[in-house]
mmCIF file of C-alpha atoms in Angstrom:
data_model
loop_
_atom_site.group_PDB
_atom_site.id
_atom_site.type_symbol
_atom_site.label_atom_id
_atom_site.label_comp_id
_atom_site.label_asym_id
_atom_site.label_seq_id
_atom_site.Cartn_x
_atom_site.Cartn_y
_atom_site.Cartn_z
ATOM 1 C CA MET E 607 200.780 174.187 -163.400
ATOM 2 C CA ALA E 608 203.629 175.863 -165.244
ATOM 3 C CA LYS E 609 203.581 175.740 -169.020
ATOM 4 C CA SER E 610 206.605 174.439 -170.907
ATOM 5 C CA THR E 611 208.270 176.345 -173.741
ATOM 6 C CA TRP E 612 209.331 173.077 -175.347
ATOM 7 C CA LYS E 613 205.801 171.688 -175.255
ATOM 8 C CA ALA E 614 204.465 174.950 -176.714
ATOM 9 C CA TYR E 615 207.017 174.750 -179.551
ATOM 10 C CA PHE E 616 206.102 171.110 -180.191
ATOM 11 C CA LEU E 617 202.404 171.995 -180.407
ATOM 12 C CA TRP E 618 203.257 175.008 -182.593
ATOM 13 C CA LEU E 619 205.176 172.742 -184.975
ATOM 14 C CA THR E 620 202.648 169.895 -185.129
ATOM 15 C CA GLY E 621 199.322 171.712 -184.808
ATOM 16 C CA GLY E 622 200.144 175.394 -184.901
ATOM 17 C CA LEU E 623 198.090 176.040 -188.016
ATOM 18 C CA PHE E 624 195.055 175.027 -185.953
ATOM 19 C CA GLY E 625 196.080 176.965 -182.829
ATOM 20 C CA LEU E 626 196.954 174.013 -180.584
ATOM 21 C CA HIS E 627 199.775 175.927 -178.895
ATOM 22 C CA HIS E 628 197.360 178.750 -178.066
ATOM 23 C CA PHE E 629 194.849 176.322 -176.537
ATOM 24 C CA TYR E 630 197.701 174.880 -174.446
ATOM 25 C CA LEU E 631 198.680 178.351 -173.226
ATOM 26 C CA GLY E 632 195.095 179.361 -172.437
ATOM 27 C CA ARG E 633 194.811 181.873 -175.281
ATOM 28 C CA ASP E 634 191.437 180.683 -176.563
ATOM 29 C CA ARG E 635 190.551 183.740 -178.670
ATOM 30 C CA HIS E 636 193.915 183.607 -180.390
ATOM 31 C CA ALA E 637 193.434 179.874 -180.950
ATOM 32 C CA PHE E 638 190.034 180.480 -182.553
ATOM 33 C CA THR E 639 191.598 183.021 -184.917
ATOM 34 C CA TRP E 640 194.348 180.576 -185.867
ATOM 35 C CA PHE E 641 191.869 177.745 -186.316
ATOM 36 C CA SER E 642 189.565 179.786 -188.545
ATOM 37 C CA THR E 643 192.345 181.222 -190.747
ATOM 38 C CA LEU E 644 194.719 178.238 -190.839
ATOM 39 C CA GLY E 645 197.521 179.777 -188.846
ATOM 40 C CA GLY E 646 196.736 183.440 -189.328
ATOM 41 C CA VAL E 647 196.372 184.394 -192.984
ATOM 42 C CA PHE E 648 197.129 180.903 -194.209
ATOM 43 C CA GLY E 649 200.333 180.336 -192.271
ATOM 44 C CA LEU E 650 201.975 183.761 -192.191
ATOM 45 C CA GLY E 651 201.060 184.324 -188.553
ATOM 46 C CA TRP E 652 202.213 180.821 -187.729
ATOM 47 C CA LEU E 653 205.707 181.654 -188.990
ATOM 48 C CA ARG E 654 205.728 184.970 -187.126
ATOM 49 C CA GLU E 655 205.017 183.243 -183.831
ATOM 50 C CA PHE E 656 208.262 181.297 -183.842
ATOM 51 C CA THR E 657 209.899 184.162 -181.938
ATOM 52 C CA ARG E 658 206.846 185.055 -179.829
ATOM 53 C CA ILE E 659 206.220 181.727 -178.097
ATOM 54 C CA PRO E 660 208.615 182.339 -175.164
ATOM 55 C CA ALA E 661 206.737 185.562 -174.310
ATOM 56 C CA TYR E 662 203.410 183.746 -174.556
ATOM 57 C CA VAL E 663 204.693 181.074 -172.153
ATOM 58 C CA ARG E 664 205.945 183.720 -169.686
ATOM 59 C CA GLU E 665 202.534 185.364 -169.839
ATOM 60 C CA ALA E 666 200.717 182.051 -169.286
ATOM 61 C CA ASN E 667 202.988 181.263 -166.323
ATOM 62 C CA GLN E 668 202.484 184.757 -164.879
ATOM 63 C CA GLU E 669 206.233 185.109 -164.256
ATOM 64 C CA LYS E 670 206.871 187.944 -161.831
ATOM 65 C CA GLU E 671 209.402 189.837 -163.983
ATOM 66 C CA TYR E 672 207.197 189.582 -167.070
ATOM 67 C CA VAL E 673 204.076 190.751 -165.227
ATOM 68 C CA GLU E 674 205.938 193.708 -163.677
ATOM 69 C CA LYS E 675 207.352 194.724 -167.065
ATOM 70 C CA ARG E 676 203.924 194.576 -168.732
ATOM 71 C CA PHE E 677 202.317 196.474 -165.845
ATOM 72 C CA LEU E 678 204.953 199.218 -166.111
ATOM 73 C CA GLU E 679 204.417 199.454 -169.885
ATOM 74 C CA MET E 680 200.684 199.856 -169.410
ATOM 75 C CA ARG E 681 201.113 202.518 -166.718
ATOM 76 C CA THR E 682 203.562 204.646 -168.719
ATOM 77 C CA ARG E 683 201.640 204.675 -172.017
ATOM 78 C CA GLN E 684 198.604 206.860 -172.499
ATOM 79 C CA ARG E 685 197.111 204.432 -175.018
ATOM 80 C CA PRO E 686 198.095 201.150 -176.641
ATOM 81 C CA PRO E 687 200.758 201.403 -179.345
ATOM 82 C CA TYR E 688 199.653 201.250 -182.964
ATOM 83 C CA ASN E 689 200.279 197.828 -184.416
ATOM 84 C CA ALA E 690 199.917 197.449 -188.187
ATOM 85 C CA THR E 691 199.891 193.664 -187.897
ATOM 86 C CA ARG E 692 196.937 193.757 -185.512
ATOM 87 C CA VAL E 693 195.022 196.167 -187.771
ATOM 88 C CA ALA E 694 195.675 193.972 -190.823
ATOM 89 C CA GLY E 695 194.565 190.890 -188.894
ATOM 90 C CA GLU E 696 191.348 192.569 -187.768
ATOM 91 C CA LEU E 697 190.566 193.642 -191.323
ATOM 92 C CA ILE E 698 191.210 190.133 -192.620
ATOM 93 C CA MET E 699 189.028 188.532 -189.931
ATOM 94 C CA GLY E 700 186.258 191.060 -190.551
ATOM 95 C CA THR E 701 186.355 190.405 -194.271
ATOM 96 C CA LEU E 702 186.357 186.643 -193.662
ATOM 97 C CA PHE E 703 183.348 186.755 -191.308
ATOM 98 C CA GLY E 704 181.413 189.048 -193.641
ATOM 99 C CA TYR E 705 182.196 186.910 -196.668
ATOM 100 C CA LEU E 706 181.203 183.678 -194.904
ATOM 101 C CA LEU E 707 177.907 185.146 -193.750
ATOM 102 C CA SER E 708 177.132 186.545 -197.198
ATOM 103 C CA LEU E 709 177.680 183.059 -198.641
ATOM 104 C CA ALA E 710 175.154 181.658 -196.178
ATOM 105 C CA ILE E 711 172.404 184.044 -197.277
ATOM 106 C CA PRO E 712 170.143 182.439 -199.904
ATOM 107 C CA SER E 713 169.570 184.188 -203.204
ATOM 108 C CA ALA E 714 166.940 186.925 -203.367
ATOM 109 C CA GLU E 715 164.816 185.008 -205.850
ATOM 110 C CA GLU E 716 164.306 182.107 -203.439
ATOM 111 C CA HIS E 717 163.790 183.888 -200.121
ATOM 112 C CA GLU E 718 163.070 187.557 -200.631
ATOM 113 C CA VAL E 719 161.945 188.366 -197.060
ATOM 114 C CA TRP E 720 164.740 186.428 -195.370
ATOM 115 C CA ASN E 721 167.310 187.909 -197.748
ATOM 116 C CA ARG E 722 166.327 191.482 -196.864
ATOM 117 C CA TRP E 723 166.837 190.920 -193.120
ATOM 118 C CA ALA E 724 169.862 188.649 -193.411
ATOM 119 C CA SER E 725 171.700 191.205 -195.530
ATOM 120 C CA LEU E 726 171.665 193.517 -192.527
ATOM 121 C CA LEU E 727 173.716 190.961 -190.581
ATOM 122 C CA VAL E 728 176.737 191.148 -192.898
ATOM 123 C CA PRO E 729 178.050 194.437 -191.406
ATOM 124 C CA PHE E 730 177.581 192.914 -187.938
ATOM 125 C CA ALA E 731 179.708 189.924 -188.944
ATOM 126 C CA VAL E 732 182.388 192.240 -190.307
ATOM 127 C CA ALA E 733 182.373 194.271 -187.080
ATOM 128 C CA THR E 734 182.624 191.101 -185.022
ATOM 129 C CA GLY E 735 185.703 190.005 -186.927
ATOM 130 C CA GLU E 736 187.315 193.426 -186.640
ATOM 131 C CA ALA E 737 186.657 193.597 -182.919
ATOM 132 C CA GLY E 738 188.868 190.548 -182.461
ATOM 133 C CA ILE E 739 186.174 188.284 -181.086
#
């Protein structure tokens, strides 16, 4: 079923800080990021997406012209283009995941053995956030 640009904009406006428009368009990972950061760094990403929603809808609908254009871009480039926004977002998500996990670790005085092993998980949480999961 084809996705509607108007419906995506309505969901962006009413529940965009929680990623509702991304769930509607089948972009679940993006929706999780928006849900966990309240619209991408507390609303900044939400504002940025005002101009990006039509492209997201074309991608969700697999429009022939859009798919051919993206395929041609991928074939002509040796590697993906550098995107400072993506790098900043990955760093923010990594920091958020690491910080949340470090808050969940009990103090060393209470649980010394658990604390030693759990502290090793913080870099894993940071890497998970930076990998865009």
